[in-house]
Amino acid sequence: MIEISFGKLLLLAVIALIVLGPEKLPVAARTAGTLLRRLRSGWDSVRAEVERELQVEEIRKAAREAAAQAEAAQVRLNAAQAELNEAARKAESAVRADVSTLAGADAPAPSPPDAPIDAASPDELMKAKPAAPAPGSSDEVPHGQS
């Protein structure tokens, strides 16, 4: 703003006293003070409004950046999920092939790629496991007998 030193202010007061006279000087000073206060409050309100607008713009920018980061994270998450689904399908195929090999049957047709992964039923697992001989019904000859 305008810099007014004490000497310049004193010079202005003397000139105002000479021009206006002692009767009108107090009224003119009050009017000048009122105008300066209004000018300053108007300037302060404009400055505060500009600062608020800048803050709102910064918040909007931060929100846009956060939305972009969230979208990128969602894309990465979807890619990771697709990789996990593919690995699960491969593991399921390998397990089914191993189970079929152990059961002595042909491997079943692979499930469609979009089919959900199901766990084998207990009956299928029982068929796939070799049966353990019952105690006492062994075909082996006990030691010491021929």
Coordinates of C-alpha atoms in Angstrom, one line a residue:
M1 CA 0.0 0.0 0.0
I2 CA 1.0 3.6 0.2
E3 CA 3.8 4.4 2.6
I4 CA 3.2 7.6 4.6
S5 CA 5.9 8.6 7.0
F6 CA 5.3 10.6 10.1
G7 CA 6.7 13.8 8.5
K8 CA 4.4 13.5 5.5
L9 CA 1.4 12.9 7.7
L10 CA 2.3 16.0 9.7
L11 CA 2.6 18.1 6.6
L12 CA -0.8 16.9 5.3
A13 CA -2.4 17.8 8.7
V14 CA -0.9 21.3 8.5
I15 CA -2.2 21.8 5.0
A16 CA -5.6 20.5 5.9
L17 CA -5.8 22.8 8.9
I18 CA -4.9 25.8 6.7
V19 CA -7.3 24.9 3.9
L20 CA -10.3 23.7 5.9
G21 CA -9.9 25.7 9.0
P22 CA -10.3 24.6 12.6
E23 CA -14.1 24.3 12.4
K24 CA -14.4 21.9 9.5
L25 CA -11.2 19.9 10.1
P26 CA -12.7 17.5 12.8
V27 CA -15.7 16.7 10.5
A28 CA -13.4 16.1 7.5
A29 CA -11.1 13.9 9.6
R30 CA -14.1 11.7 10.7
T31 CA -15.4 11.5 7.1
A32 CA -11.9 10.5 5.9
G33 CA -11.6 7.9 8.6
T34 CA -15.0 6.4 7.8
L35 CA -14.1 6.2 4.1
L36 CA -10.8 4.6 4.9
R37 CA -12.4 2.0 7.1
R38 CA -15.0 1.2 4.4
L39 CA -12.3 0.9 1.8
R40 CA -10.2 -1.3 4.0
S41 CA -13.1 -3.6 5.0
G42 CA -14.1 -3.9 1.3
W43 CA -10.5 -4.7 0.4
D44 CA -10.3 -7.3 3.2
S45 CA -13.6 -9.0 2.1
V46 CA -12.4 -9.2 -1.5
R47 CA -9.1 -10.7 -0.3
A48 CA -10.9 -13.2 1.9
E49 CA -13.2 -14.2 -0.9
V50 CA -10.2 -14.8 -3.3
E51 CA -8.5 -16.8 -0.6
R52 CA -11.6 -18.9 -0.1
E53 CA -11.9 -19.5 -3.9
L54 CA -8.3 -20.6 -4.0
Q55 CA -8.8 -23.0 -1.1
V56 CA -11.9 -24.4 -2.8
E57 CA -9.9 -24.9 -6.0
E58 CA -7.1 -26.7 -4.0
I59 CA -9.7 -29.0 -2.4
R60 CA -11.1 -29.8 -5.9
K61 CA -7.7 -30.5 -7.2
A62 CA -6.9 -32.8 -4.3
A63 CA -10.2 -34.6 -4.8
R64 CA -9.5 -35.1 -8.5
E65 CA -6.1 -36.5 -7.6
A66 CA -7.5 -38.8 -5.0
A67 CA -10.2 -40.0 -7.4
A68 CA -7.5 -40.7 -10.0
Q69 CA -5.4 -42.7 -7.5
A70 CA -8.5 -44.6 -6.4
E71 CA -9.2 -45.5 -10.0
A72 CA -5.6 -46.6 -10.6
A73 CA -5.8 -48.8 -7.4
Q74 CA -9.1 -50.3 -8.6
V75 CA -7.4 -51.2 -12.0
R76 CA -4.5 -52.8 -10.2
L77 CA -6.9 -54.7 -7.9
N78 CA -8.9 -56.0 -10.9
A79 CA -5.7 -57.2 -12.6
A80 CA -4.5 -59.0 -9.4
Q81 CA -8.0 -60.6 -9.0
A82 CA -7.8 -61.8 -12.7
E83 CA -4.3 -63.3 -12.0
L84 CA -5.6 -65.0 -8.9
N85 CA -8.6 -66.4 -10.7
E86 CA -6.4 -67.8 -13.5
A87 CA -4.0 -69.3 -11.0
A88 CA -6.9 -70.9 -9.2
R89 CA -8.3 -72.4 -12.4
K90 CA -4.8 -73.8 -13.2
A91 CA -4.5 -75.3 -9.7
E92 CA -8.0 -76.8 -10.0
S93 CA -7.2 -78.4 -13.3
A94 CA -3.9 -79.8 -11.9
V95 CA -5.7 -81.2 -8.8
R96 CA -8.5 -82.7 -10.9
A97 CA -5.9 -84.3 -13.2
D98 CA -4.0 -85.7 -10.2
V99 CA -7.2 -87.0 -8.6
S100 CA -8.3 -88.6 -11.8
T101 CA -4.8 -90.2 -12.2
L102 CA -5.0 -91.6 -8.7
A103 CA -8.5 -92.9 -9.2
G104 CA -7.4 -94.6 -12.4
A105 CA -10.0 -92.7 -14.5
D106 CA -9.6 -90.3 -17.3
A107 CA -9.3 -86.7 -16.4
P108 CA -12.7 -84.9 -16.7
A109 CA -13.1 -82.2 -19.2
P110 CA -11.8 -78.9 -17.9
S111 CA -14.4 -76.6 -16.5
P112 CA -15.3 -73.5 -18.6
P113 CA -13.1 -70.4 -17.7
D114 CA -15.9 -68.5 -16.2
A115 CA -17.3 -71.3 -14.1
P116 CA -16.8 -70.9 -10.3
I117 CA -14.3 -73.1 -8.6
D118 CA -16.0 -75.8 -6.7
A119 CA -14.5 -78.1 -4.1
A120 CA -14.8 -81.8 -4.6
S121 CA -17.6 -83.5 -2.8
P122 CA -16.7 -85.9 0.1
D123 CA -17.9 -88.9 -2.1
E124 CA -15.4 -87.9 -4.9
L125 CA -12.6 -87.6 -2.4
M126 CA -13.4 -91.0 -0.9
K127 CA -13.3 -92.6 -4.4
A128 CA -10.0 -90.9 -5.1
K129 CA -8.2 -92.1 -1.9
P130 CA -6.9 -95.7 -1.9
A131 CA -8.8 -97.8 0.6
A132 CA -6.8 -98.8 3.6
P133 CA -7.0 -102.5 4.5
A134 CA -9.1 -103.4 7.5
P135 CA -7.1 -104.6 10.5
G136 CA -6.9 -108.4 10.5
S137 CA -8.0 -108.9 6.9
S138 CA -4.5 -108.5 5.5
D139 CA -3.3 -110.7 2.7
E140 CA 0.2 -110.7 4.3
V141 CA 1.5 -113.7 6.1
P142 CA 2.5 -113.0 9.7
H143 CA 6.2 -113.2 10.4
G144 CA 7.4 -116.7 11.3
Q145 CA 4.6 -118.5 9.3
S146 CA 4.8 -119.6 5.7

